[in-house]
Tab-separated table of C-alpha atoms in Angstrom:
chain	number	residue	atom	x	y	z
I	1	MET	CA	0.457	-30.852	-24.663
I	2	ASN	CA	0.181	-31.740	-28.368
I	3	GLN	CA	3.006	-29.802	-30.814
I	4	ASN	CA	1.426	-29.701	-33.209
I	5	LEU	CA	-2.588	-29.102	-31.574
I	6	TYR	CA	-0.343	-26.308	-29.617
I	7	PRO	CA	3.037	-25.047	-30.564
I	8	GLU	CA	3.171	-22.193	-28.762
I	9	TYR	CA	2.886	-24.431	-25.731
I	10	LYS	CA	6.106	-24.294	-25.082
I	11	TYR	CA	7.199	-20.925	-25.143
I	12	ILE	CA	4.041	-19.763	-22.614
I	13	ARG	CA	6.271	-22.180	-20.236
I	14	ARG	CA	8.732	-20.646	-20.377
I	15	VAL	CA	7.515	-16.777	-20.554
I	16	TYR	CA	4.852	-19.109	-16.949
I	17	ALA	CA	8.128	-19.593	-15.267
I	18	PHE	CA	9.947	-16.443	-16.074
I	19	ILE	CA	7.520	-14.754	-14.453
I	20	ILE	CA	6.280	-16.586	-11.728
I	21	PHE	CA	9.718	-15.739	-10.265
I	22	MET	CA	9.780	-12.243	-11.358
I	23	MET	CA	6.397	-12.698	-9.632
I	24	CYS	CA	8.352	-13.808	-6.108
I	25	LEU	CA	11.382	-11.764	-6.266
I	26	THR	CA	9.489	-8.140	-7.217
I	27	GLY	CA	6.622	-9.555	-4.286
I	28	PHE	CA	9.375	-10.736	-1.257
I	29	GLY	CA	10.924	-6.946	-2.611
I	30	GLN	CA	8.022	-5.629	-0.893
I	31	MET	CA	9.941	-6.671	2.325
I	32	PRO	CA	13.029	-4.473	2.986
I	33	ILE	CA	14.669	-7.405	2.986
I	34	PHE	CA	17.625	-7.219	-0.164
I	35	LYS	CA	19.485	-4.050	0.798
I	36	ARG	CA	19.912	-4.853	4.808
I	37	TYR	CA	20.807	-8.218	3.261
I	38	TYR	CA	23.358	-6.664	0.337
I	39	ILE	CA	21.199	-8.332	-2.407
I	40	ALA	CA	20.656	-4.817	-4.226
I	41	ASP	CA	24.714	-4.852	-3.685
I	42	ILE	CA	25.064	-7.100	-6.504
I	43	PRO	CA	25.483	-5.256	-9.232
I	44	GLY	CA	22.808	-4.985	-11.473
I	45	LEU	CA	20.329	-5.840	-8.644
I	46	GLY	CA	19.659	-2.246	-7.377
I	47	TRP	CA	16.307	-1.875	-8.634
I	48	LEU	CA	15.766	-4.513	-5.477
I	49	ALA	CA	14.990	-1.834	-3.274
I	50	GLU	CA	13.576	0.079	-5.491
I	51	TYR	CA	9.826	0.003	-3.263
I	52	TYR	CA	7.953	1.693	-6.389
I	53	LEU	CA	9.554	-0.163	-9.390
I	54	THR	CA	9.766	-3.656	-7.876
I	55	HIS	CA	5.618	-2.563	-7.235
I	56	TYR	CA	4.718	-1.918	-10.443
I	57	ILE	CA	7.275	-4.821	-12.141
I	58	HIS	CA	4.858	-6.932	-9.579
I	59	TYR	CA	1.697	-4.842	-11.148
I	60	ILE	CA	2.724	-5.266	-14.527
I	61	GLY	CA	3.675	-9.679	-14.173
I	62	ALA	CA	-0.044	-9.537	-12.080
I	63	ILE	CA	-1.091	-8.585	-15.621
I	64	LEU	CA	0.652	-11.043	-17.833
I	65	LEU	CA	-0.080	-13.689	-16.187
I	66	PHE	CA	-3.950	-12.700	-16.350
I	67	VAL	CA	-3.182	-12.876	-20.346
I	68	MET	CA	-1.829	-15.649	-19.678
I	69	PHE	CA	-4.351	-17.746	-17.384
I	70	ALA	CA	-7.492	-16.616	-19.591
I	71	TYR	CA	-5.249	-17.764	-22.835
I	72	CYS	CA	-3.864	-20.567	-21.668
I	73	ALA	CA	-8.076	-21.209	-20.484
I	74	ALA	CA	-9.100	-21.289	-23.618
I	75	GLY	CA	-6.586	-23.525	-25.177
I	76	TYR	CA	-7.470	-26.131	-23.107
I	77	PHE	CA	-11.317	-25.323	-23.375
I	78	PHE	CA	-11.412	-25.281	-26.828
I	79	VAL	CA	-8.543	-27.757	-27.883
I	80	GLY	CA	-6.777	-29.107	-24.742
I	81	ARG	CA	-9.293	-31.245	-23.203
I	82	HIS	CA	-10.606	-33.238	-25.860
I	83	ALA	CA	-6.434	-35.382	-25.699
I	84	PHE	CA	-5.000	-34.348	-22.088
I	85	ARG	CA	-7.266	-34.400	-18.203
I	86	LEU	CA	-5.630	-32.231	-16.025
I	87	THR	CA	-3.680	-34.135	-13.098
I	88	ARG	CA	-4.155	-33.704	-9.903
I	89	SER	CA	-0.843	-31.430	-8.861
I	90	ALA	CA	-2.741	-28.887	-11.562
I	91	TYR	CA	-5.684	-29.229	-9.296
I	92	VAL	CA	-3.685	-27.654	-6.800
I	93	ARG	CA	-1.555	-25.171	-8.285
I	94	ILE	CA	-4.798	-23.952	-9.680
I	95	ILE	CA	-6.145	-23.738	-6.228
I	96	LEU	CA	-3.184	-21.672	-5.131
I	97	LEU	CA	-3.185	-19.779	-8.076
I	98	ALA	CA	-6.554	-19.026	-7.223
I	99	ALA	CA	-5.582	-18.211	-3.708
I	100	ILE	CA	-2.788	-16.034	-4.249
I	101	THR	CA	-4.944	-14.211	-7.556
I	102	ILE	CA	-7.910	-13.156	-5.576
I	103	THR	CA	-5.795	-12.206	-2.429
I	104	GLY	CA	-3.842	-10.564	-4.883
I	105	ILE	CA	-7.275	-8.817	-6.411
I	106	PHE	CA	-7.667	-7.533	-3.211
I	107	ARG	CA	-4.637	-6.059	-2.261
I	108	VAL	CA	-4.444	-3.998	-6.118
I	109	LEU	CA	-8.207	-3.749	-4.384
I	110	LYS	CA	-7.455	-1.528	-1.196
I	111	ASN	CA	-4.430	0.228	-3.209
I	112	LEU	CA	-6.840	2.158	-4.589
I	113	PRO	CA	-7.963	5.725	-4.352
I	114	ASP	CA	-11.281	5.704	-1.701
I	115	ILE	CA	-11.085	2.557	-1.425
I	116	VAL	CA	-10.726	1.487	2.605
I	117	PHE	CA	-11.086	-1.970	3.576
I	118	SER	CA	-11.090	-2.785	7.754
I	119	PRO	CA	-7.730	-3.106	8.996
I	120	ASN	CA	-7.593	-6.101	10.447
I	121	PHE	CA	-9.055	-7.155	6.623
I	122	THR	CA	-6.576	-5.723	4.931
I	123	MET	CA	-3.990	-6.854	7.550
I	124	PHE	CA	-5.805	-10.996	6.270
I	125	ILE	CA	-5.388	-10.345	2.547
I	126	ASP	CA	-1.716	-9.109	3.028
I	127	ILE	CA	-0.360	-12.155	4.530
I	128	SER	CA	-2.526	-15.019	3.043
I	129	HIS	CA	-1.062	-13.571	-0.047
I	130	LEU	CA	2.590	-13.639	1.194
I	131	VAL	CA	1.656	-17.640	2.894
I	132	PHE	CA	-0.710	-18.669	-0.448
I	133	MET	CA	2.046	-17.785	-2.319
I	134	MET	CA	5.087	-19.991	0.374
I	135	MET	CA	2.155	-22.499	0.256
I	136	PHE	CA	2.782	-22.605	-3.873
I	137	LEU	CA	6.480	-22.305	-4.325
I	138	MET	CA	6.748	-25.517	-1.493
I	139	ALA	CA	4.180	-27.534	-3.941
I	140	GLY	CA	5.663	-26.413	-7.712
I	141	ALA	CA	8.938	-27.406	-5.088
I	142	VAL	CA	7.106	-31.233	-4.388
I	143	PHE	CA	5.784	-31.535	-8.049
I	144	VAL	CA	9.399	-30.821	-9.938
I	145	PHE	CA	11.262	-33.134	-7.779
I	146	MET	CA	7.902	-35.587	-8.804
I	147	LYS	CA	7.829	-34.526	-11.724
I	148	THR	CA	4.135	-33.842	-12.497
I	149	GLY	CA	3.165	-31.824	-15.178
I	150	TRP	CA	-0.514	-30.008	-15.876
I	151	LEU	CA	-2.018	-32.612	-18.222
I	152	MET	CA	-2.195	-36.080	-19.027
I	153	PRO	CA	-2.981	-37.527	-22.069
I	154	GLU	CA	-7.045	-38.600	-21.961
I	155	TYR	CA	-6.392	-41.878	-22.263
F	1	MET	CA	-17.283	31.297	4.034
F	2	GLN	CA	-18.960	29.219	6.548
F	3	LYS	CA	-16.676	28.234	9.731
F	4	LEU	CA	-17.055	24.702	11.080
F	5	SER	CA	-18.032	25.173	15.071
F	6	ARG	CA	-17.335	22.922	17.169
F	7	ARG	CA	-20.815	22.319	17.952
F	8	SER	CA	-21.168	20.895	14.183
F	9	PHE	CA	-17.575	19.196	14.273
F	10	LEU	CA	-18.139	17.800	17.377
F	11	LYS	CA	-21.795	16.418	16.035
F	12	THR	CA	-20.124	14.972	12.859
F	13	GLY	CA	-17.251	13.014	15.169
F	14	LEU	CA	-19.866	11.594	16.942
F	15	ALA	CA	-22.228	10.489	14.302
F	16	ALA	CA	-18.749	8.085	12.917
F	17	ALA	CA	-17.579	7.411	16.367
F	18	GLY	CA	-21.254	5.852	17.098
F	19	SER	CA	-20.049	3.530	14.102
F	20	ILE	CA	-16.984	2.864	14.386
F	21	SER	CA	-16.428	-1.159	15.482
F	22	LEU	CA	-13.472	-2.765	17.488
F	23	SER	CA	-10.905	-5.811	16.149
F	24	GLY	CA	-10.664	-8.531	17.969
F	25	LEU	CA	-6.830	-7.725	17.903
F	26	ALA	CA	-7.723	-4.122	19.567
F	27	LEU	CA	-6.725	-1.733	16.695
F	28	PRO	CA	-7.873	1.527	15.844
F	29	ALA	CA	-11.700	2.113	15.442
F	30	SER	CA	-12.191	3.231	11.542
F	31	VAL	CA	-15.257	5.636	11.038
F	32	ARG	CA	-17.801	3.391	8.604
F	33	GLY	CA	-21.738	3.934	8.088
F	34	ALA	CA	-23.547	7.166	5.942
F	35	ASP	CA	-22.863	9.501	7.740
F	36	ALA	CA	-18.878	8.804	7.439
F	37	LYS	CA	-16.927	11.310	5.578
F	38	GLU	CA	-13.451	11.719	5.326
F	39	LEU	CA	-12.204	14.521	7.442
F	40	ALA	CA	-9.271	17.024	6.313
F	41	THR	CA	-7.731	19.883	8.404
F	42	LEU	CA	-6.903	22.888	6.984
F	43	ILE	CA	-3.556	25.491	8.662
F	44	ASP	CA	-3.823	28.782	8.378
F	45	ILE	CA	-0.451	29.984	8.207
F	46	ARG	CA	-1.169	34.080	8.411
F	47	LYS	CA	-2.378	32.698	12.527
F	48	CYS	CA	0.628	30.461	13.819
F	49	VAL	CA	2.630	32.506	15.880
F	50	GLY	CA	5.307	29.604	16.252
F	51	CYS	CA	4.695	28.857	20.290
F	52	GLU	CA	4.711	25.925	20.479
F	53	ALA	CA	1.518	24.772	22.572
F	54	CYS	CA	0.007	22.222	19.328
F	55	VAL	CA	3.260	20.627	20.284
F	56	ASP	CA	3.431	20.273	23.795
F	57	ALA	CA	-0.384	19.068	23.102
F	58	CYS	CA	0.345	16.650	20.828
F	59	LYS	CA	3.785	15.543	23.035
F	60	GLU	CA	1.102	15.389	26.606
F	61	THR	CA	-1.802	13.879	24.969
F	62	ASN	CA	-0.509	11.096	22.597
F	63	ALA	CA	3.032	9.854	25.629
F	64	GLN	CA	0.921	6.385	26.083
F	65	LYS	CA	1.502	6.291	22.590
F	66	PHE	CA	5.380	6.997	22.510
F	67	PRO	CA	7.399	4.166	22.512
F	68	ASN	CA	9.805	2.488	25.326
F	69	PRO	CA	12.251	0.645	24.268
F	70	LYS	CA	13.863	-2.209	26.382
F	71	LYS	CA	17.632	-1.359	26.039
F	72	PRO	CA	20.400	-2.930	25.908
F	73	PHE	CA	18.402	-3.396	21.741
F	74	PRO	CA	19.652	-6.461	19.858
F	75	LYS	CA	22.712	-7.335	18.279
F	76	MET	CA	22.012	-6.610	14.770
F	77	TYR	CA	23.023	-8.375	11.832
F	78	PRO	CA	24.201	-7.403	9.306
F	79	SER	CA	26.396	-4.744	10.578
F	80	ARG	CA	24.469	-2.165	8.704
F	81	VAL	CA	21.265	-2.054	9.915
F	82	LYS	CA	21.603	1.108	12.442
F	83	VAL	CA	20.039	1.564	16.210
F	84	SER	CA	17.829	4.363	16.247
F	85	ASP	CA	17.151	5.988	19.215
F	86	TRP	CA	15.096	8.367	20.137
F	87	SER	CA	14.589	7.498	23.714
F	88	GLU	CA	17.753	10.237	25.281
F	89	LYS	CA	16.233	12.128	23.186
F	90	LYS	CA	12.150	12.818	23.778
F	91	ASP	CA	13.014	17.306	24.545
F	92	VAL	CA	14.045	17.268	20.796
F	93	LYS	CA	11.280	19.768	19.325
F	94	ASP	CA	12.959	21.097	16.036
F	95	ARG	CA	12.308	18.231	13.384
F	96	LEU	CA	10.093	14.690	13.523
F	97	THR	CA	10.858	11.997	16.320
F	98	PRO	CA	9.312	8.688	16.886
F	99	TYR	CA	8.143	11.587	20.473
F	100	THR	CA	7.378	14.394	18.409
F	101	TRP	CA	5.066	14.075	15.967
F	102	VAL	CA	4.279	16.900	14.690
F	103	PHE	CA	6.815	20.263	15.719
F	104	ILE	CA	7.045	24.584	14.267
F	105	GLN	CA	9.112	25.167	11.521
F	106	SER	CA	9.650	28.294	10.090
F	107	ALA	CA	10.574	30.526	7.078
F	108	GLU	CA	11.710	33.961	6.707
F	109	VAL	CA	9.541	35.867	4.136
F	110	THR	CA	8.585	39.328	2.750
F	111	VAL	CA	5.198	39.134	1.979
F	112	ASN	CA	3.790	42.558	0.910
F	113	GLY	CA	7.387	43.922	0.854
F	114	GLU	CA	7.692	43.479	4.390
F	115	LYS	CA	10.719	40.676	6.070
F	116	LYS	CA	9.230	38.503	7.826
F	117	THR	CA	8.936	35.270	9.976
F	118	LEU	CA	6.048	32.814	8.848
F	119	THR	CA	5.713	29.293	11.385
F	120	PHE	CA	3.408	26.462	10.856
F	121	PRO	CA	3.168	22.625	12.508
F	122	ARG	CA	4.679	19.727	9.859
F	123	ARG	CA	3.273	16.220	10.011
F	124	CYS	CA	2.104	13.833	8.414
F	125	MET	CA	-0.254	14.874	5.601
F	126	HIS	CA	-2.296	11.928	5.530
F	127	CYS	CA	-2.934	11.692	2.472
F	128	GLN	CA	-5.910	10.846	0.670
F	129	ASN	CA	-4.316	7.504	-0.451
F	130	PRO	CA	-1.478	7.375	0.996
F	131	PRO	CA	1.649	5.535	-0.470
F	132	CYS	CA	2.808	4.285	3.604
F	133	ALA	CA	0.128	2.636	4.502
F	134	ASP	CA	-0.568	0.873	0.301
F	135	LEU	CA	3.073	-0.997	0.488
F	136	CYS	CA	3.108	-1.914	3.851
F	137	PRO	CA	3.807	-5.300	3.838
F	138	TRP	CA	1.806	-6.113	6.781
F	139	GLY	CA	-0.600	-3.638	6.974
F	140	SER	CA	0.013	-2.121	10.402
F	141	ALA	CA	0.377	1.212	7.908
F	142	ARG	CA	-3.325	1.617	7.469
F	143	LYS	CA	-5.853	4.554	6.364
F	144	LEU	CA	-9.401	4.709	8.088
F	145	GLU	CA	-12.204	5.671	6.524
F	146	ASN	CA	-12.423	9.173	8.307
F	147	GLY	CA	-9.404	9.884	6.541
F	148	ILE	CA	-6.576	9.464	8.349
F	149	THR	CA	-3.364	7.340	8.025
F	150	LEU	CA	-1.720	5.551	11.466
F	151	ILE	CA	0.559	3.316	11.792
F	152	HIS	CA	0.131	-0.295	14.632
F	153	SER	CA	2.733	0.370	16.960
F	154	GLU	CA	1.648	-3.225	17.629
F	155	ILE	CA	2.305	-4.844	14.404
F	156	CYS	CA	5.435	-2.461	12.664
F	157	LEU	CA	8.064	-4.206	12.496
F	158	GLY	CA	9.918	-0.530	11.291
F	159	GLY	CA	11.536	-1.953	8.235
F	160	GLN	CA	11.167	2.321	7.259
F	161	LYS	CA	9.567	1.142	4.040
F	162	CYS	CA	6.966	3.631	4.783
F	163	LYS	CA	9.602	7.255	5.644
F	164	THR	CA	11.141	5.239	2.314
F	165	VAL	CA	7.428	6.298	0.513
F	166	CYS	CA	6.482	8.761	2.188
F	167	PRO	CA	6.619	11.416	-0.376
F	168	TRP	CA	7.792	14.216	2.395
F	169	SER	CA	9.830	10.957	4.606
F	170	ILE	CA	6.720	11.010	7.647
F	171	PRO	CA	7.805	8.818	9.957
F	172	GLU	CA	10.499	8.260	12.361
F	173	GLN	CA	11.857	5.179	13.571
F	174	GLN	CA	12.634	3.470	16.968
F	175	THR	CA	14.746	0.425	17.882
F	176	GLY	CA	14.335	-1.902	21.129
F	177	VAL	CA	9.918	-1.449	21.158
F	178	GLY	CA	7.267	-3.273	19.087
F	179	LEU	CA	6.526	-7.346	17.065
F	180	TYR	CA	10.513	-6.987	16.047
F	181	LEU	CA	11.792	-7.864	19.557
F	182	ASP	CA	9.322	-11.683	19.391
F	183	ILE	CA	9.999	-13.299	16.261
F	184	LEU	CA	13.881	-12.877	14.991
F	185	PRO	CA	15.200	-9.353	16.049
F	186	SER	CA	18.629	-9.494	15.026
F	187	LEU	CA	17.428	-10.515	11.509
F	188	ALA	CA	14.510	-8.762	11.081
F	189	GLY	CA	12.967	-5.433	11.494
F	190	ASN	CA	13.999	-2.705	14.008
F	191	GLY	CA	11.363	-1.010	16.239
F	192	VAL	CA	8.343	0.752	14.843
F	193	MET	CA	7.811	3.768	12.296
F	194	TYR	CA	5.604	6.364	14.643
F	195	LYS	CA	4.278	9.475	12.849
F	196	CYS	CA	1.042	11.631	14.299
F	197	ASP	CA	-1.754	9.675	13.997
F	198	ARG	CA	-4.752	12.973	14.557
F	199	CYS	CA	-5.373	11.992	17.788
F	200	TYR	CA	-7.386	9.236	16.312
F	201	ASN	CA	-8.701	8.578	19.482
F	202	ARG	CA	-10.291	11.500	20.446
F	203	LEU	CA	-11.667	12.212	17.288
F	204	GLU	CA	-14.001	8.510	18.020
F	205	LYS	CA	-14.801	10.096	20.673
F	206	GLY	CA	-15.598	12.889	19.061
F	207	GLU	CA	-13.006	14.919	20.406
F	208	LEU	CA	-10.882	17.124	18.610
F	209	PRO	CA	-7.377	16.251	17.833
F	210	ALA	CA	-4.205	17.944	20.662
F	211	CYS	CA	-3.336	20.697	19.139
F	212	ILE	CA	-6.705	21.951	17.400
F	213	GLU	CA	-8.237	22.384	20.787
F	214	ASN	CA	-5.304	23.764	22.177
F	215	CYS	CA	-3.985	27.008	18.866
F	216	PRO	CA	-4.769	29.510	21.541
F	217	GLU	CA	-4.342	30.876	17.745
F	218	ASN	CA	-7.522	28.707	15.764
F	219	VAL	CA	-4.439	28.012	13.348
F	220	GLN	CA	-5.874	24.866	12.199
F	221	THR	CA	-10.034	23.661	11.945
F	222	ILE	CA	-11.194	20.103	11.026
F	223	GLY	CA	-13.761	18.854	8.851
F	224	PRO	CA	-15.451	16.823	5.542
F	225	ARG	CA	-13.127	17.638	3.652
F	226	GLU	CA	-14.772	19.551	0.698
F	227	GLU	CA	-15.441	21.769	3.309
F	228	ILE	CA	-11.935	22.405	4.116
F	229	ILE	CA	-11.213	22.510	0.623
F	230	ARG	CA	-14.001	25.146	-0.403
F	231	GLN	CA	-12.941	26.966	3.322
F	232	ALA	CA	-9.165	27.410	2.275
F	233	HIS	CA	-9.940	28.195	-1.291
F	234	ALA	CA	-11.715	30.972	0.513
F	235	ILE	CA	-9.462	32.426	2.341
F	236	ALA	CA	-7.267	31.397	-0.215
F	237	LYS	CA	-8.571	34.294	-2.480
F	238	GLU	CA	-10.261	36.682	-0.250
F	239	ILE	CA	-5.954	37.056	0.867
F	240	GLY	CA	-4.876	36.176	-2.916
F	241	GLY	CA	-2.748	33.072	-1.218
F	242	TYR	CA	-1.689	29.409	-2.273
F	243	ILE	CA	-2.605	26.188	-1.452
F	244	TYR	CA	-0.240	23.183	-0.168
F	245	GLY	CA	-1.829	20.141	-0.211
F	246	GLU	CA	-5.274	20.283	-1.701
F	247	THR	CA	-3.574	17.922	-4.707
F	248	GLU	CA	-0.150	17.517	-3.136
F	249	ASN	CA	-0.085	13.484	-4.241
F	250	GLY	CA	-3.334	13.056	-5.481
F	251	GLY	CA	-4.872	15.046	-3.084
F	252	THR	CA	-4.004	15.346	1.333
F	253	ASN	CA	-6.118	15.294	4.307
F	254	THR	CA	-3.967	18.098	6.224
F	255	ILE	CA	-4.404	21.838	3.489
F	256	TYR	CA	-1.918	24.229	3.860
F	257	VAL	CA	-3.284	27.630	3.567
F	258	SER	CA	-0.058	30.882	3.150
F	259	PRO	CA	-0.345	34.536	1.778
F	260	VAL	CA	3.014	33.348	-0.265
F	261	PRO	CA	3.736	31.067	-2.621
F	262	PHE	CA	4.759	27.458	-1.308
F	263	ASP	CA	7.521	27.549	-3.537
F	264	THR	CA	8.840	30.197	-1.715
F	265	LEU	CA	8.401	28.721	1.609
F	266	ASN	CA	10.184	25.511	0.849
F	267	LYS	CA	13.708	27.648	-0.247
F	268	ALA	CA	13.381	28.549	3.323
F	269	VAL	CA	12.208	26.292	5.323
F	270	GLU	CA	15.361	24.126	6.548
F	271	LYS	CA	15.132	20.603	5.401
F	272	GLY	CA	16.329	17.166	5.898
F	273	PRO	CA	15.527	14.080	7.628
F	274	GLY	CA	12.610	14.822	9.796
F	275	ARG	CA	12.122	18.436	8.688
F	276	PRO	CA	9.403	17.907	5.836
F	277	HIS	CA	9.725	19.779	1.950
F	278	PHE	CA	7.123	21.784	0.592
F	279	ASN	CA	8.020	20.336	-2.734
F	280	LYS	CA	5.341	19.408	-5.712
F	281	VAL	CA	4.890	16.077	-4.875
F	282	LYS	CA	2.732	13.947	-7.232
F	283	ASP	CA	0.295	11.008	-7.003
F	284	SER	CA	2.844	8.921	-5.940
F	285	MET	CA	0.138	6.064	-6.462
F	286	ALA	CA	-1.033	7.129	-9.956
F	287	HIS	CA	0.682	4.485	-12.258
F	288	ALA	CA	-0.339	1.614	-9.600
F	289	ASP	CA	-3.960	3.022	-10.211
F	290	ASN	CA	-3.680	3.254	-14.295
F	291	LEU	CA	-2.063	-0.156	-13.856
F	292	ALA	CA	-5.016	-1.949	-11.932
F	293	LYS	CA	-7.604	-0.399	-14.334
F	294	ALA	CA	-5.310	-2.458	-16.687
F	295	MET	CA	-5.408	-6.011	-14.870
F	296	ILE	CA	-9.285	-5.838	-15.379
F	297	ILE	CA	-9.236	-5.963	-18.957
F	298	ALA	CA	-5.833	-8.437	-19.532
F	299	PRO	CA	-7.467	-11.796	-18.807
F	300	PHE	CA	-10.659	-10.403	-21.346
F	301	ALA	CA	-7.541	-9.556	-23.949
F	302	GLY	CA	-6.445	-13.402	-22.726
F	303	LEU	CA	-9.779	-15.141	-23.360
F	304	ALA	CA	-10.481	-13.212	-26.831
F	305	ALA	CA	-7.274	-13.957	-27.551
F	306	GLY	CA	-7.614	-17.949	-26.824
F	307	ALA	CA	-10.576	-18.142	-28.085
F	308	GLY	CA	-9.588	-16.475	-31.468
F	309	ARG	CA	-6.020	-19.581	-32.369
F	310	PHE	CA	-8.755	-22.280	-30.963
F	311	TYR	CA	-12.372	-21.344	-31.976
F	312	LYS	CA	-10.997	-23.362	-35.845
F	313	ALA	CA	-9.115	-26.174	-34.422
F	314	ALA	CA	-11.678	-26.892	-32.046
F	315	LYS	CA	-14.288	-26.406	-34.557
F	316	THR	CA	-11.878	-29.244	-36.648
F	317	ILE	CA	-11.471	-31.271	-33.455
F	318	GLY	CA	-15.285	-31.343	-33.184
F	319	ALA	CA	-15.987	-32.795	-36.886
F	320	SER	CA	-13.665	-35.660	-36.548
F	321	LEU	CA	-14.398	-36.706	-33.402
F	322	GLN	CA	-18.345	-36.216	-34.501
F	323	THR	CA	-17.430	-38.425	-38.011
F	324	LYS	CA	-16.158	-40.936	-35.763
F	325	GLU	CA	-18.880	-41.474	-33.772
F	326	ASP	CA	-21.276	-41.435	-36.799
F	327	LYS	CA	-18.595	-44.560	-37.634
F	328	GLN	CA	-18.521	-46.309	-34.487
F	329	SER	CA	-23.016	-46.189	-35.006
F	330	ASN	CA	-23.009	-46.738	-37.878
F	331	GLU	CA	-20.579	-50.509	-36.906
F	332	SER	CA	-22.694	-51.001	-34.134
F	333	GLU	CA	-26.405	-50.806	-35.900
F	334	PRO	CA	-27.320	-55.242	-36.545
F	335	LEU	CA	-27.328	-56.467	-40.254
F	336	SER	CA	-30.652	-56.174	-41.633
């Protein structure tokens, strides 16, 4: 995006990439794999086997992403849309991120006291959250290979 | 103090069972509807004589739910993944195992200056906000609306996460059984986790859990949680006793009443694998619940920050676009 209109864009990109990486790491950390496969034995990565810690980090990551999505949406609405439009890959990303976010919200709701979902719905949101994330990662890899970003000039 | 009769319990149970819905996977039914209430059990430690009738009744009633592992077990990788096999030790009754979902724990204590051995059944506490169900990555551990926390043995992959996050390390693992055998038995999963399911299938039919029905001393009572808490406080007040489970881990649906402090009991009981403690337990999910509240505020904060940051720039762009449009319309006006 135009650096004059939106100078923080390059920093946001880096922070966004870092948070998505941490969300993947802590999300996969909810499965008992890092200890089994010695990854948590690597010096400095022992925390990956701490379920509560990875859970908190995952939640904090979600909070930061919510702030960032809302900030960027406001930026696009007020400024970006006059000079840029969303690419097709951006729509794919938005749809997948929305699916991850919605299933994630239900997952968070389910974890609150006094909220009980049916067993099948619980299993559905657990697995679909993971599946949407895998799809997002695969789509992201394809878009990086194709070098397509989120925005393209309006003209 | 109003004691719950079998009749009133069955009434509650039947009302709950009436609104049961079975899932497509033949999953255990959850109790629903306006009448559905979280049920809790009260364990009056004074009454327990340690006869193990509850243990035997549980083993007999739940025998069809116990693991029936296929042997030899698949070789697992990496080698640090250990086999957990209780199938040759089904008769072990002095701790929790996949074949013993309730056991009798004992403590040598002094009550009113007299040395006594207190005994009491130990099993899953059935937390109100169970971390095992909250953090299970597959949804195989789940909480039902009637306050039961159970692990679905056909979905569980035996990763032991539920045991790790449980403040009392209740679930026990059996290798060689369950879904993991059909996926990647050598590389992922290691059996199924087992624990007390408070006889959910009997409750659905309006029956009492086996351990309660078969106790000759009526050590345990079951009923709506508020009622059980009232009952526990009444007993504690009457005997100058102590309560465990009301606030532990944010509240559980297993409430113990003891004539001696639980600190004393905790020091006296044998603790270790399969033998839970009586420690004070903070709410394991409290931090996550607070972070969840922050999640509600986050998008509004981002939107406000974005609007504040870009609103002025938007006005500038809007003004320049307007000027551009005016200029274009002036240029296109016909000459008079």
